[in-house]
Amino acid sequence: MKPAPFAYVRPGSLADALSALAGDPGAKVLAGGQSLVPLLSMRLAAPSTLVDINGLPGLDAVTVTADGVRVGALARHADVLAHDEAARVQPLLRLALSHVAHATIRNRGTTVGSIVHADAAAEMPVVLTLLGGSVEVAGPSGTRTIPATDLYVGPLETCLAQDEIATTAFFPALAPGARVAFAEIARRHGDYALVGAAALVDGDSVRVGYVSVGDVPTVVDLTGVPLNEMAATALAQLDPADDIHATAAYRAQLVRVLTERVVTEARTDD
Amino acid sequence: MTEELLEVRLRVNGVAHDLRVPARRLLSDALRHDLGLTGTHVGCEHGVCGACTVLADGRPVRACLMFAVSAVGLELTTVEGLADVDGTLSNVQQAFAECHGLQCGFCTPGFLTTITAGLRDNPQPTHDEARDMIAGNLCRCTGYQNIVKAVERAAELGAGETS
Ligand SMILES: Cc1cc2nc3c(=O)[nH]c(=O)nc-3n(C[C@H](O)[C@H](O)[C@H](O)COP(=O)(O)OP(=O)(O)OC[C@H]3O[C@@H](n4cnc5c(N)ncnc54)[C@H](O)[C@@H]3O)c2cc1C
Ligand code: FES
Ligand code: FES
């Protein structure tokens, strides 16, 4: 299990990183490597160049304002998880991040990397989508902001071009009076979820995002639906599938259990 | 095509090493094959088992999920760097010996590095925190009970030193 050969560059500026990507159509960004390196070792991916962005200045910041939390591309999951201000302004970040892999993986893996890796079994893409967040992207012709709702186009696929770098992700603050909850079922703590659910309740509005039930992160609007019918409404829009970890029927059952659990929790005053 | 070799300076257990490796050399392989530090074990090579865990600037990371070229500038600690220079075992190593925290020993280097960092961040873990500290490492022999005991014993040894 060894990666195929590749050229390696570790640029010191964003401009150099962008030109390295533009200079080779087979080039790929290397951030924390916690998803990419296994893919390389298993030879499921064989980029001709790796552009290691770990030397780029200024991208490791987690910036919190009243509007929300901005996470730089080099902020590790562990940095975001430990950030008390971030947890206060948007509590769903900490609730969900504590389920992302194990502490050792979180020390290296980046939250932005996870968002653009676009695994429907990952927590943070769903969180970003549920909260209506966005990703800031730099490319050869400047920067653009991509709303999470436009970001995910297919399994493990975003609308980022090969020569673009995600520089930050923005998670909006929790509105006053709004509440969130997160729960997931995994075989072992730290494993990818068999199913996960995140709820955002704001007055009458009820929305739930689902992990691992479909090809892309999916958020369902359950506003106005009675609690005991929510799971059925959600399942009509979800696509639980069979794999070696769980059957589709079991996943559907977990959707039933977790939908009720997270909505009830988000509605309960603590 | 001959593969390009890159000059890489790794700092491991306080010593600088200069090597020439291809970009694709995993840090775990650089430690084992290029530096002969075979204490770092390789089980799954995709981040799941934890046997290859080393400390980078004091934080546990998977050596199999990093390239040696990416480790430049980091202060690395492997299991070889845990004991004193005179061979005196660290508290965590001592606790593993006392509590029978290993059988075949394959997983042990990853546990020792992980727990060393874990107890530095949280010197007096509760029983649940002790379990959580090792949740990212797999052991096929012990059933974990004695490893959890070793975490708690190491915390005790550490408390004895500072009091
Ligand atoms: C054992 C194990 C368990 C895990 N469990 C979970 C889990 O339960 N939940 C979970 O969500 N994740 C899990 N992960 C994955 C982890 O969260 C990764 O950290 C994350 O998916 C990717 O972040 P990274 O920085 O490591 O990205 P990398 O691995 O470096 O990159 C991943 C992909 O994103 C691209 N990329 C990364 N950053 C950028 C950027 N700034 N701009 C453009 N492209 C970029 C890369 O080119 C690559 O295609 C697990 C990983 C392991 C090894
Ligand atoms: S060998 Fe690195 S985690 Fe298993
Ligand atoms: S002691 Fe054998 S794998 Fe842990």
CSV table of C-alpha atoms in Angstrom, one decimal, chain B:
chain,number,residue,atom,x,y,z
B,1,MET,CA,11.9,7.3,-15.1
B,2,THR,CA,14.0,7.6,-12.0
B,3,GLU,CA,12.0,9.2,-9.2
B,4,GLU,CA,13.1,12.5,-7.9
B,5,LEU,CA,14.6,12.5,-4.4
B,6,LEU,CA,14.0,15.4,-2.1
B,7,GLU,CA,16.3,16.6,0.7
B,8,VAL,CA,14.4,16.4,3.9
B,9,ARG,CA,15.5,17.3,7.4
B,10,LEU,CA,13.5,15.5,10.1
B,11,ARG,CA,13.8,16.3,13.8
B,12,VAL,CA,13.1,13.1,15.7
B,13,ASN,CA,13.4,12.8,19.5
B,14,GLY,CA,15.5,15.9,19.5
B,15,VAL,CA,18.0,14.8,16.8
B,16,ALA,CA,18.1,16.2,13.3
B,17,HIS,CA,18.4,13.7,10.4
B,18,ASP,CA,19.0,14.6,6.8
B,19,LEU,CA,17.6,12.2,4.3
B,20,ARG,CA,16.9,12.0,0.6
B,21,VAL,CA,13.5,10.5,-0.1
B,22,PRO,CA,10.9,10.5,-2.8
B,23,ALA,CA,7.9,12.8,-2.1
B,24,ARG,CA,5.6,9.7,-1.7
B,25,ARG,CA,7.7,8.3,1.3
B,26,LEU,CA,5.2,8.0,4.2
B,27,LEU,CA,6.5,9.4,7.4
B,28,SER,CA,6.0,5.9,9.0
B,29,ASP,CA,8.3,4.4,6.3
B,30,ALA,CA,10.8,7.2,6.6
B,31,LEU,CA,11.0,6.6,10.4
B,32,ARG,CA,11.3,2.8,10.0
B,33,HIS,CA,13.3,2.3,6.8
B,34,ASP,CA,15.4,5.4,6.4
B,35,LEU,CA,16.0,6.1,10.1
B,36,GLY,CA,15.8,2.6,11.5
B,37,LEU,CA,13.4,3.7,14.2
B,38,THR,CA,11.3,0.5,14.0
B,39,GLY,CA,9.5,1.2,17.3
B,40,THR,CA,6.8,3.0,15.2
B,41,HIS,CA,4.6,0.1,14.0
B,42,VAL,CA,2.5,0.0,10.8
B,43,GLY,CA,-0.7,-1.9,10.9
B,44,CYS,CA,-3.4,-0.7,8.6
B,45,GLU,CA,-1.7,2.1,6.7
B,46,HIS,CA,-4.9,4.0,6.4
B,47,GLY,CA,-5.3,5.8,9.7
B,48,VAL,CA,-7.6,3.3,11.5
B,49,CYS,CA,-5.5,1.3,13.8
B,50,GLY,CA,-3.3,3.9,15.5
B,51,ALA,CA,-0.1,1.7,15.7
B,52,CYS,CA,1.9,4.3,13.8
B,53,THR,CA,0.9,7.2,16.1
B,54,VAL,CA,3.8,9.6,16.8
B,55,LEU,CA,3.8,13.1,18.3
B,56,ALA,CA,4.3,16.1,16.1
B,57,ASP,CA,5.0,19.2,18.1
B,58,GLY,CA,3.5,17.3,21.0
B,59,ARG,CA,0.2,16.4,19.3
B,60,PRO,CA,-0.5,12.7,18.4
B,61,VAL,CA,-0.7,12.2,14.6
B,62,ARG,CA,-0.8,9.2,12.3
B,63,ALA,CA,2.6,8.7,10.7
B,64,CYS,CA,1.0,6.7,7.9
B,65,LEU,CA,-1.1,9.6,6.9
B,66,MET,CA,1.7,12.1,6.5
B,67,PHE,CA,4.5,12.3,4.0
B,68,ALA,CA,8.0,12.7,5.3
B,69,VAL,CA,8.4,15.9,3.2
B,70,SER,CA,5.4,17.4,5.0
B,71,ALA,CA,7.0,16.7,8.4
B,72,VAL,CA,9.8,19.2,7.8
B,73,GLY,CA,9.9,21.7,10.6
B,74,LEU,CA,7.9,19.6,13.1
B,75,GLU,CA,9.4,18.3,16.3
B,76,LEU,CA,8.6,14.6,16.1
B,77,THR,CA,8.6,12.2,19.1
B,78,THR,CA,8.4,8.4,18.5
B,79,VAL,CA,8.1,5.7,21.1
B,80,GLU,CA,12.0,5.6,21.2
B,81,GLY,CA,11.9,9.1,22.6
B,82,LEU,CA,9.6,8.4,25.6
B,83,ALA,CA,12.1,6.8,28.0
B,84,ASP,CA,14.9,8.8,29.7
B,85,VAL,CA,18.3,8.7,28.0
B,86,ASP,CA,19.5,6.3,30.8
B,87,GLY,CA,16.7,3.9,29.9
B,88,THR,CA,14.4,4.8,32.8
B,89,LEU,CA,10.9,4.1,31.7
B,90,SER,CA,8.4,7.0,31.4
B,91,ASN,CA,5.4,6.9,33.7
B,92,VAL,CA,3.2,5.6,30.9
B,93,GLN,CA,5.7,2.9,30.0
B,94,GLN,CA,6.1,2.0,33.7
B,95,ALA,CA,2.3,1.8,34.1
B,96,PHE,CA,2.0,-0.5,31.0
B,97,ALA,CA,4.6,-2.8,32.6
B,98,GLU,CA,2.9,-2.8,36.0
B,99,CYS,CA,-0.6,-3.3,34.7
B,100,HIS,CA,0.2,-5.9,32.0
B,101,GLY,CA,-1.0,-3.4,29.4
B,102,LEU,CA,0.4,-5.3,26.5
B,103,GLN,CA,0.6,-8.8,25.2
B,104,CYS,CA,2.1,-9.0,21.7
B,105,GLY,CA,3.1,-5.4,21.8
B,106,PHE,CA,2.2,-4.5,18.2
B,107,CYS,CA,-0.2,-1.8,19.2
B,108,THR,CA,1.8,-0.5,22.1
B,109,PRO,CA,3.9,2.2,20.6
B,110,GLY,CA,0.8,4.0,19.3
B,111,PHE,CA,-0.9,3.7,22.7
B,112,LEU,CA,2.2,5.0,24.6
B,113,THR,CA,2.5,8.1,22.4
B,114,THR,CA,-1.2,8.8,22.4
B,115,ILE,CA,-1.5,8.4,26.2
B,116,THR,CA,1.7,10.5,26.8
B,117,ALA,CA,0.1,13.4,25.1
B,118,GLY,CA,-3.3,12.7,26.5
B,119,LEU,CA,-2.1,12.8,30.1
B,120,ARG,CA,-0.1,16.0,29.5
B,121,ASP,CA,-3.4,17.7,28.4
B,122,ASN,CA,-5.5,16.0,31.1
B,123,PRO,CA,-3.2,14.7,33.9
B,124,GLN,CA,-6.1,13.3,36.1
B,125,PRO,CA,-8.6,11.8,33.7
B,126,THR,CA,-11.8,10.2,34.9
B,127,HIS,CA,-12.4,6.6,34.0
B,128,ASP,CA,-14.5,7.6,31.0
B,129,GLU,CA,-11.9,10.1,29.9
B,130,ALA,CA,-9.2,7.4,30.2
B,131,ARG,CA,-11.3,5.2,27.9
B,132,ASP,CA,-11.9,8.1,25.5
B,133,MET,CA,-8.2,8.9,25.4
B,134,ILE,CA,-7.5,5.5,23.8
B,135,ALA,CA,-10.6,5.2,21.7
B,136,GLY,CA,-8.7,5.8,18.4
B,137,ASN,CA,-6.2,2.9,18.9
B,138,LEU,CA,-6.9,-0.7,18.2
B,139,CYS,CA,-5.5,-3.7,20.2
B,140,ARG,CA,-6.2,-7.2,19.2
B,141,CYS,CA,-4.8,-8.9,22.3
B,142,THR,CA,-5.6,-7.2,25.6
B,143,GLY,CA,-9.3,-6.4,25.5
B,144,TYR,CA,-8.3,-2.9,26.6
B,145,GLN,CA,-9.1,-3.4,30.3
B,146,ASN,CA,-5.5,-3.4,31.3
B,147,ILE,CA,-4.7,-0.5,29.0
B,148,VAL,CA,-7.3,1.7,30.7
B,149,LYS,CA,-5.8,0.6,34.0
B,150,ALA,CA,-2.4,1.6,32.7
B,151,VAL,CA,-3.7,5.1,31.8
B,152,GLU,CA,-5.1,5.5,35.3
B,153,ARG,CA,-1.9,4.1,36.9
B,154,ALA,CA,0.3,6.5,34.8
B,155,ALA,CA,-1.9,9.4,36.0
B,156,GLU,CA,-1.3,8.2,39.6
B,157,LEU,CA,2.5,8.0,39.0
B,158,GLY,CA,2.4,11.5,37.5
B,159,ALA,CA,0.5,12.9,40.5
B,160,GLY,CA,3.0,11.3,42.9
B,161,GLU,CA,5.8,13.2,41.2
B,162,THR,CA,4.2,16.6,41.3
B,163,SER,CA,2.8,16.4,44.8
